[in-house]
PDB file of C-alpha atoms in Angstrom:
ATOM      1  CA  MET A   1      -5.891  78.191  94.428  1.00 33.00           C
ATOM      2  CA  ALA A   2      -2.802  76.209  95.278  1.00 37.00           C
ATOM      3  CA  ALA A   3      -0.260  75.597  92.699  1.00 40.00           C
ATOM      4  CA  THR A   4       0.417  71.823  91.737  1.00 43.00           C
ATOM      5  CA  ARG A   5       3.825  70.325  92.700  1.00 55.00           C
ATOM      6  CA  HIS A   6       5.648  68.180  90.387  1.00 76.00           C
ATOM      7  CA  PRO A   7       8.295  66.120  92.152  1.00 86.00           C
ATOM      8  CA  LEU A   8      11.614  65.739  90.205  1.00 89.00           C
ATOM      9  CA  THR A   9      12.280  62.692  88.290  1.00 89.00           C
ATOM     10  CA  GLU A  10      14.633  61.145  85.774  1.00 87.00           C
ATOM     11  CA  GLY A  11      15.073  63.479  82.742  1.00 85.00           C
ATOM     12  CA  ASP A  12      14.478  66.669  84.786  1.00 87.00           C
ATOM     13  CA  VAL A  13      17.099  69.230  85.183  1.00 85.00           C
ATOM     14  CA  MET A  14      18.569  69.382  88.555  1.00 90.00           C
ATOM     15  CA  PRO A  15      18.020  72.876  90.230  1.00 88.00           C
ATOM     16  CA  ASP A  16      20.851  74.274  92.052  1.00 87.00           C
ATOM     17  CA  LEU A  17      20.911  73.680  95.691  1.00 87.00           C
ATOM     18  CA  THR A  18      22.978  74.990  98.634  1.00 88.00           C
ATOM     19  CA  LEU A  19      23.258  73.035 101.775  1.00 90.00           C
ATOM     20  CA  PRO A  20      25.484  73.277 104.880  1.00 90.00           C
ATOM     21  CA  GLY A  21      28.406  70.988 105.054  1.00 91.00           C
ATOM     22  CA  VAL A  22      29.178  69.071 108.175  1.00 89.00           C
ATOM     23  CA  ASP A  23      32.060  71.682 108.691  1.00 89.00           C
ATOM     24  CA  GLY A  24      29.439  74.438 108.327  1.00 86.00           C
ATOM     25  CA  GLN A  25      30.774  75.578 104.885  1.00 91.00           C
ATOM     26  CA  PRO A  26      28.124  75.579 102.128  1.00 91.00           C
ATOM     27  CA  ILE A  27      28.039  72.954  99.558  1.00 93.00           C
ATOM     28  CA  ARG A  28      26.577  74.282  96.276  1.00 91.00           C
ATOM     29  CA  LEU A  29      25.480  71.983  93.294  1.00 90.00           C
ATOM     30  CA  ARG A  30      26.753  74.494  90.846  1.00 87.00           C
ATOM     31  CA  ASP A  31      30.232  73.880  92.005  1.00 89.00           C
ATOM     32  CA  PHE A  32      29.980  70.399  90.449  1.00 88.00           C
ATOM     33  CA  ALA A  33      28.985  71.787  87.197  1.00 85.00           C
ATOM     34  CA  GLY A  34      30.384  69.720  84.319  1.00 86.00           C
ATOM     35  CA  LYS A  35      31.211  66.649  86.509  1.00 89.00           C
ATOM     36  CA  ARG A  36      29.044  63.576  86.970  1.00 90.00           C
ATOM     37  CA  LEU A  37      27.450  63.673  90.432  1.00 92.00           C
ATOM     38  CA  PHE A  38      26.111  60.900  92.604  1.00 93.00           C
ATOM     39  CA  ILE A  39      24.093  61.928  95.605  1.00 94.00           C
ATOM     40  CA  PHE A  40      23.503  59.416  98.349  1.00 94.00           C
ATOM     41  CA  MET A  41      20.956  60.404 100.684  1.00 93.00           C
ATOM     42  CA  TRP A  42      20.743  58.855 104.210  1.00 89.00           C
ATOM     43  CA  ALA A  43      20.157  59.563 107.738  1.00 85.00           C
ATOM     44  CA  SER A  44      22.157  59.053 110.918  1.00 76.00           C
ATOM     45  CA  TRP A  45      19.199  57.661 112.752  1.00 71.00           C
TER      46      TRP A  45
ATOM     47  CA  MET B   1      30.370  54.731 104.664  1.00 51.00           C
ATOM     48  CA  ARG B   2      33.578  56.538 103.511  1.00 55.00           C
ATOM     49  CA  GLY B   3      35.186  53.060 102.699  1.00 62.00           C
ATOM     50  CA  PHE B   4      32.308  52.293 100.197  1.00 65.00           C
ATOM     51  CA  ALA B   5      33.061  55.117  98.196  1.00 71.00           C
ATOM     52  CA  GLU B   6      36.680  54.329  96.997  1.00 72.00           C
ATOM     53  CA  PRO B   7      37.989  55.641  94.846  1.00 72.00           C
ATOM     54  CA  TYR B   8      35.735  58.555  94.723  1.00 74.00           C
ATOM     55  CA  SER B   9      35.846  61.670  96.907  1.00 77.00           C
ATOM     56  CA  PHE B  10      32.735  63.336  98.397  1.00 85.00           C
ATOM     57  CA  PRO B  11      31.645  66.027 100.848  1.00 91.00           C
ATOM     58  CA  THR B  12      28.820  65.544 103.216  1.00 92.00           C
ATOM     59  CA  ALA B  13      26.053  67.868 103.368  1.00 93.00           C
ATOM     60  CA  VAL B  14      23.263  68.270 106.075  1.00 91.00           C
ATOM     61  CA  ASP B  15      19.596  68.650 104.778  1.00 90.00           C
ATOM     62  CA  SER B  16      17.884  69.410 108.052  1.00 83.00           C
ATOM     63  CA  ALA B  17      15.130  71.574 106.268  1.00 82.00           C
ATOM     64  CA  ASN B  18      14.438  68.332 103.931  1.00 86.00           C
ATOM     65  CA  LEU B  19      14.835  70.408 100.768  1.00 87.00           C
ATOM     66  CA  LEU B  20      15.741  67.280  98.887  1.00 91.00           C
ATOM     67  CA  GLY B  21      12.828  65.587 100.500  1.00 88.00           C
ATOM     68  CA  ARG B  22      10.507  68.279  99.026  1.00 87.00           C
ATOM     69  CA  LEU B  23      12.053  68.253  95.568  1.00 89.00           C
ATOM     70  CA  PHE B  24      11.757  64.529  95.068  1.00 91.00           C
ATOM     71  CA  ASP B  25       8.721  63.930  97.351  1.00 86.00           C
ATOM     72  CA  PHE B  26      10.568  61.021  98.965  1.00 86.00           C
ATOM     73  CA  ASP B  27       9.524  59.917 102.499  1.00 83.00           C
ATOM     74  CA  VAL B  28      12.265  57.315 102.949  1.00 85.00           C
ATOM     75  CA  VAL B  29      15.920  57.001 102.993  1.00 87.00           C
ATOM     76  CA  PRO B  30      18.578  55.684 101.833  1.00 90.00           C
ATOM     77  CA  ASN B  31      18.226  56.984  98.346  1.00 92.00           C
ATOM     78  CA  GLY B  32      20.477  57.404  95.232  1.00 93.00           C
ATOM     79  CA  LEU B  33      20.577  60.086  92.644  1.00 95.00           C
ATOM     80  CA  LEU B  34      22.673  60.656  89.569  1.00 93.00           C
ATOM     81  CA  ILE B  35      23.159  63.867  88.026  1.00 92.00           C
ATOM     82  CA  ASP B  36      24.965  63.864  84.695  1.00 89.00           C
ATOM     83  CA  GLU B  37      27.505  66.438  83.334  1.00 87.00           C
ATOM     84  CA  ALA B  38      24.738  68.468  81.861  1.00 83.00           C
ATOM     85  CA  GLY B  39      22.781  68.586  85.123  1.00 86.00           C
ATOM     86  CA  VAL B  40      20.144  66.217  84.049  1.00 87.00           C
ATOM     87  CA  ILE B  41      18.788  63.754  86.644  1.00 91.00           C
ATOM     88  CA  ARG B  42      19.747  60.209  85.134  1.00 89.00           C
ATOM     89  CA  PHE B  43      18.990  57.979  87.788  1.00 91.00           C
ATOM     90  CA  LEU B  44      16.729  57.909  90.994  1.00 92.00           C
ATOM     91  CA  HIS B  45      16.183  55.104  93.584  1.00 90.00           C
ATOM     92  CA  VAL B  46      13.977  55.956  96.473  1.00 88.00           C
ATOM     93  CA  GLY B  47      14.423  53.583  99.423  1.00 85.00           C
ATOM     94  CA  GLY B  48      16.773  50.513 100.252  1.00 83.00           C
ATOM     95  CA  PHE B  49      19.648  52.085  98.424  1.00 87.00           C
ATOM     96  CA  TYR B  50      22.166  50.714 100.830  1.00 84.00           C
ATOM     97  CA  LEU B  51      25.826  51.215  99.799  1.00 83.00           C
ATOM     98  CA  SER B  52      26.953  48.479 102.189  1.00 79.00           C
ATOM     99  CA  ARG B  53      25.452  45.915  99.604  1.00 79.00           C
ATOM    100  CA  THR B  54      27.782  44.853  96.853  1.00 82.00           C
ATOM    101  CA  GLU B  55      25.197  44.922  94.046  1.00 82.00           C
ATOM    102  CA  ILE B  56      24.249  48.515  94.978  1.00 84.00           C
ATOM    103  CA  ARG B  57      27.870  49.789  94.895  1.00 85.00           C
ATOM    104  CA  GLN B  58      28.251  47.987  91.574  1.00 84.00           C
ATOM    105  CA  GLN B  59      25.234  49.885  90.123  1.00 86.00           C
ATOM    106  CA  VAL B  60      26.820  53.289  91.491  1.00 87.00           C
ATOM    107  CA  ASP B  61      30.157  52.400  89.604  1.00 85.00           C
ATOM    108  CA  ALA B  62      28.021  51.623  86.357  1.00 86.00           C
ATOM    109  CA  LEU B  63      26.173  54.883  86.710  1.00 87.00           C
ATOM    110  CA  LEU B  64      29.366  56.849  87.161  1.00 86.00           C
ATOM    111  CA  THR B  65      30.917  55.434  84.106  1.00 84.00           C
ATOM    112  CA  ALA B  66      27.878  55.077  81.715  1.00 83.00           C
ATOM    113  CA  ASP B  67      27.968  56.707  78.456  1.00 81.00           C
ATOM    114  CA  PHE B  68      24.865  58.991  78.592  1.00 76.00           C
ATOM    115  CA  ALA B  69      24.001  60.744  75.559  1.00 65.00           C
ATOM    116  CA  ALA B  70      23.843  64.226  77.131  1.00 48.00           C
ATOM    117  CA  GLY B  71      22.162  65.573  73.695  1.00 47.00           C
ATOM    118  CA  GLU B  72      22.423  69.258  73.040  1.00 41.00           C
ATOM    119  CA  ARG B  73      21.505  70.378  76.599  1.00 41.00           C
ATOM    120  CA  PRO B  74      23.524  73.481  77.744  1.00 38.00           C
ATOM    121  CA  ALA B  75      26.157  72.770  80.331  1.00 40.00           C
ATOM    122  CA  PHE B  76      24.614  72.380  83.637  1.00 40.00           C
ATOM    123  CA  VAL B  77      21.461  74.651  83.639  1.00 41.00           C
ATOM    124  CA  VAL B  78      21.942  76.544  86.838  1.00 42.00           C
ATOM    125  CA  GLN B  79      18.672  77.744  88.613  1.00 49.00           C
ATOM    126  CA  GLU B  80      19.582  80.089  91.544  1.00 55.00           C
ATOM    127  CA  PRO B  81      17.778  79.813  94.578  1.00 64.00           C
ATOM    128  CA  LEU B  82      15.506  82.761  94.726  1.00 72.00           C
ATOM    129  CA  GLU B  83      16.758  85.739  96.966  1.00 82.00           C
ATOM    130  CA  LEU B  84      14.651  87.324  99.729  1.00 89.00           C
ATOM    131  CA  GLU B  85      13.965  90.514  97.873  1.00 89.00           C
ATOM    132  CA  THR B  86      12.922  88.639  94.813  1.00 89.00           C
ATOM    133  CA  ILE B  87      10.588  86.379  96.683  1.00 91.00           C
ATOM    134  CA  ARG B  88       8.911  89.235  98.456  1.00 92.00           C
ATOM    135  CA  GLY B  89       8.506  91.258  95.126  1.00 91.00           C
ATOM    136  CA  GLU B  90       6.737  88.074  93.771  1.00 91.00           C
ATOM    137  CA  LEU B  91       4.670  87.759  96.875  1.00 93.00           C
ATOM    138  CA  ALA B  92       3.380  91.286  96.320  1.00 94.00           C
ATOM    139  CA  HIS B  93       1.682  89.954  93.357  1.00 93.00           C
ATOM    140  CA  ARG B  94       0.895  86.499  94.623  1.00 93.00           C
ATOM    141  CA  PRO B  95       0.705  86.619  98.358  1.00 95.00           C
ATOM    142  CA  ASP B  96      -0.861  83.132  98.794  1.00 95.00           C
ATOM    143  CA  ASP B  97       1.332  81.231  96.247  1.00 93.00           C
ATOM    144  CA  PRO B  98       2.461  78.303  98.402  1.00 93.00           C
ATOM    145  CA  ASP B  99       5.512  77.635  96.236  1.00 88.00           C
ATOM    146  CA  LEU B 100       6.624  81.258  97.029  1.00 91.00           C
ATOM    147  CA  LEU B 101       5.898  80.891 100.555  1.00 94.00           C
ATOM    148  CA  LEU B 102       7.957  77.724 100.753  1.00 91.00           C
ATOM    149  CA  ALA B 103      10.834  79.502  98.957  1.00 88.00           C
ATOM    150  CA  LEU B 104      10.578  82.376 101.521  1.00 93.00           C
ATOM    151  CA  GLY B 105      10.657  79.973 104.237  1.00 93.00           C
ATOM    152  CA  ASP B 106      13.741  78.232 102.836  1.00 88.00           C
ATOM    153  CA  ALA B 107      15.609  81.619 102.195  1.00 88.00           C
ATOM    154  CA  LEU B 108      14.661  82.815 105.821  1.00 92.00           C
ATOM    155  CA  LEU B 109      16.194  79.420 107.155  1.00 88.00           C
ATOM    156  CA  ARG B 110      19.302  80.014 105.202  1.00 82.00           C
ATOM    157  CA  GLU B 111      19.628  83.364 107.124  1.00 86.00           C
ATOM    158  CA  ASP B 112      19.044  81.303 110.302  1.00 87.00           C
ATOM    159  CA  ARG B 113      15.639  83.134 110.909  1.00 94.00           C
ATOM    160  CA  ALA B 114      13.836  80.116 112.076  1.00 95.00           C
ATOM    161  CA  ARG B 115      10.921  81.794 113.579  1.00 97.00           C
ATOM    162  CA  ASP B 116      10.255  84.080 110.565  1.00 97.00           C
ATOM    163  CA  ALA B 117      10.578  80.916 108.245  1.00 96.00           C
ATOM    164  CA  ALA B 118       8.028  79.131 110.421  1.00 97.00           C
ATOM    165  CA  ALA B 119       5.512  81.924 109.895  1.00 98.00           C
ATOM    166  CA  ALA B 120       6.111  81.565 106.138  1.00 97.00           C
ATOM    167  CA  PHE B 121       5.810  77.880 106.249  1.00 97.00           C
ATOM    168  CA  GLU B 122       2.595  78.258 108.260  1.00 98.00           C
ATOM    169  CA  ARG B 123       1.054  80.357 105.673  1.00 98.00           C
ATOM    170  CA  ALA B 124       2.154  77.696 103.000  1.00 96.00           C
ATOM    171  CA  ALA B 125       0.292  75.122 105.124  1.00 97.00           C
ATOM    172  CA  GLU B 126      -2.899  77.218 105.157  1.00 98.00           C
ATOM    173  CA  GLN B 127      -2.552  76.820 101.156  1.00 96.00           C
ATOM    174  CA  ARG B 128      -1.784  73.259 101.075  1.00 95.00           C
ATOM    175  CA  PRO B 129      -3.255  71.673 104.329  1.00 97.00           C
ATOM    176  CA  ASP B 130      -2.815  68.191 103.113  1.00 95.00           C
ATOM    177  CA  ASP B 131       0.772  68.196 102.008  1.00 93.00           C
ATOM    178  CA  TRP B 132       2.787  66.401 104.495  1.00 93.00           C
ATOM    179  CA  SER B 133       6.045  67.734 103.362  1.00 90.00           C
ATOM    180  CA  VAL B 134       4.792  71.375 104.284  1.00 94.00           C
ATOM    181  CA  ALA B 135       3.716  70.320 107.688  1.00 96.00           C
ATOM    182  CA  PHE B 136       7.132  68.731 108.021  1.00 94.00           C
ATOM    183  CA  ALA B 137       8.912  71.987 106.918  1.00 93.00           C
ATOM    184  CA  LEU B 138       6.839  73.908 109.397  1.00 96.00           C
ATOM    185  CA  GLY B 139       7.857  71.464 112.242  1.00 96.00           C
ATOM    186  CA  THR B 140      11.294  71.567 111.380  1.00 93.00           C
ATOM    187  CA  ALA B 141      11.286  75.446 111.397  1.00 95.00           C
ATOM    188  CA  LEU B 142       9.676  75.538 114.752  1.00 97.00           C
ATOM    189  CA  ARG B 143      12.200  73.026 116.088  1.00 95.00           C
ATOM    190  CA  ARG B 144      15.026  75.129 114.945  1.00 93.00           C
ATOM    191  CA  ALA B 145      13.269  78.181 116.705  1.00 95.00           C
ATOM    192  CA  GLY B 146      13.241  76.127 119.945  1.00 96.00           C
ATOM    193  CA  ASP B 147       9.541  75.498 119.907  1.00 97.00           C
ATOM    194  CA  ARG B 148       9.712  71.810 120.437  1.00 96.00           C
ATOM    195  CA  ALA B 149       5.945  71.269 121.433  1.00 97.00           C
ATOM    196  CA  ASP B 150       4.651  72.766 118.297  1.00 98.00           C
ATOM    197  CA  ALA B 151       7.264  71.140 116.227  1.00 97.00           C
ATOM    198  CA  LEU B 152       6.104  67.865 117.499  1.00 98.00           C
ATOM    199  CA  ARG B 153       2.490  68.685 116.716  1.00 98.00           C
ATOM    200  CA  TRP B 154       3.247  69.621 113.081  1.00 98.00           C
ATOM    201  CA  TRP B 155       5.356  66.570 112.624  1.00 97.00           C
ATOM    202  CA  HIS B 156       2.648  64.365 113.868  1.00 97.00           C
ATOM    203  CA  ARG B 157       0.278  66.185 111.494  1.00 98.00           C
ATOM    204  CA  ALA B 158       2.739  65.345 108.714  1.00 96.00           C
ATOM    205  CA  LEU B 159       2.592  61.727 109.669  1.00 95.00           C
ATOM    206  CA  GLU B 160      -1.308  61.782 109.802  1.00 96.00           C
ATOM    207  CA  LEU B 161      -1.294  63.086 106.460  1.00 95.00           C
ATOM    208  CA  ASP B 162       1.257  60.392 105.188  1.00 92.00           C
ATOM    209  CA  PRO B 163       1.034  57.552 107.545  1.00 92.00           C
ATOM    210  CA  GLN B 164       3.810  55.332 105.930  1.00 89.00           C
ATOM    211  CA  ASN B 165       6.181  58.172 105.955  1.00 89.00           C
ATOM    212  CA  PHE B 166       9.396  56.872 107.340  1.00 88.00           C
ATOM    213  CA  THR B 167      11.398  60.029 107.488  1.00 86.00           C
ATOM    214  CA  VAL B 168       8.727  61.834 109.489  1.00 92.00           C
ATOM    215  CA  ARG B 169       8.374  58.918 111.839  1.00 93.00           C
ATOM    216  CA  LYS B 170      12.113  58.821 112.796  1.00 90.00           C
ATOM    217  CA  GLN B 171      12.248  62.441 113.259  1.00 91.00           C
ATOM    218  CA  ILE B 172       9.316  62.323 115.615  1.00 95.00           C
ATOM    219  CA  TRP B 173      11.009  59.262 117.493  1.00 94.00           C
ATOM    220  CA  ARG B 174      14.360  61.156 117.759  1.00 91.00           C
ATOM    221  CA  GLU B 175      12.737  64.047 119.419  1.00 93.00           C
ATOM    222  CA  GLU B 176      10.470  62.112 121.774  1.00 95.00           C
ATOM    223  CA  HIS B 177      13.054  59.419 122.699  1.00 94.00           C
ATOM    224  CA  PRO B 178      16.636  60.892 122.285  1.00 91.00           C
ATOM    225  CA  GLU B 179      17.997  58.285 124.712  1.00 93.00           C
ATOM    226  CA  LEU B 180      17.206  55.920 122.195  1.00 91.00           C
ATOM    227  CA  PHE B 181      19.489  57.810 119.600  1.00 88.00           C
ATOM    228  CA  TYR B 182      22.281  59.100 121.621  1.00 84.00           C
ATOM    229  CA  PRO B 183      25.016  58.118 122.221  1.00 84.00           C
ATOM    230  CA  THR B 184      24.112  54.945 120.173  1.00 87.00           C
ATOM    231  CA  ILE B 185      21.102  54.147 118.107  1.00 85.00           C
ATOM    232  CA  ASP B 186      18.717  51.338 119.443  1.00 90.00           C
ATOM    233  CA  THR B 187      17.762  49.645 116.283  1.00 87.00           C
ATOM    234  CA  ASP B 188      16.106  46.739 117.956  1.00 92.00           C
ATOM    235  CA  TRP B 189      13.895  49.444 119.526  1.00 93.00           C
ATOM    236  CA  GLN B 190      13.066  50.890 116.252  1.00 90.00           C
ATOM    237  CA  ARG B 191      12.202  47.392 114.716  1.00 89.00           C
ATOM    238  CA  GLU B 192       9.860  46.714 117.725  1.00 93.00           C
ATOM    239  CA  GLN B 193       8.451  50.259 117.396  1.00 92.00           C
ATOM    240  CA  LEU B 194       7.474  49.850 113.814  1.00 90.00           C
ATOM    241  CA  VAL B 195       5.666  46.754 114.616  1.00 91.00           C
ATOM    242  CA  ARG B 196       3.645  48.560 117.391  1.00 92.00           C
ATOM    243  CA  GLU B 197       2.807  51.407 115.258  1.00 90.00           C
ATOM    244  CA  GLY B 198       1.643  49.078 112.550  1.00 87.00           C
ATOM    245  CA  TYR B 199       4.317  50.432 109.841  1.00 83.00           C
ATOM    246  CA  ARG B 200       3.944  48.379 106.537  1.00 75.00           C
ATOM    247  CA  ARG B 201       6.120  48.888 103.772  1.00 68.00           C
TER     248      ARG B 201
END
């Protein structure tokens, strides 16, 4: 039986993520630990 | 966009595997997300979060300077992405767990093993046949593996499952009509296409 998914929302702890930067270098959320972080999600199209 | 961000600095990341989309189950951009010093999500706004608008930028400023009572949470709870060996070990006990299969696909994509990632996502899709984000992830892995036809098939499947999904729709457009996206984006065509496709939001 498939597990239920719970989308993250306000109040949840953000899991760590690693995404490639535009220069190819990895960007890790954990590198921003202790800082306030605003993430803007957009698309070029 | 960089001008809107003054005086803050930022790096730009590429989420081609739609990891954030799956974590938050959003189907549209632009979106805003604020994480406080303790790693807690304090603000999430999905859709219409245009930094070009003064009131939106003022909201971001307010969020960045707000006095959140962080409580007694530990400093930034880090959840490491699962490593391949860990995932495989777990899958030995739960071979059909869709979350593990998705984690496997993500881990394989991180190693640029798109074909293997697609196989993992396909198994996840068998477990979650009605989940647009799984179909989308499978299509994205297939596209990265060079299998354009099957990628489009799965992206169309994702759109069937979530007909008002703006992200999937645009991904399909870009693949089917690259001339309308490069070297410049034909936004007039997009507006007209939304009407033709009966998109309502």
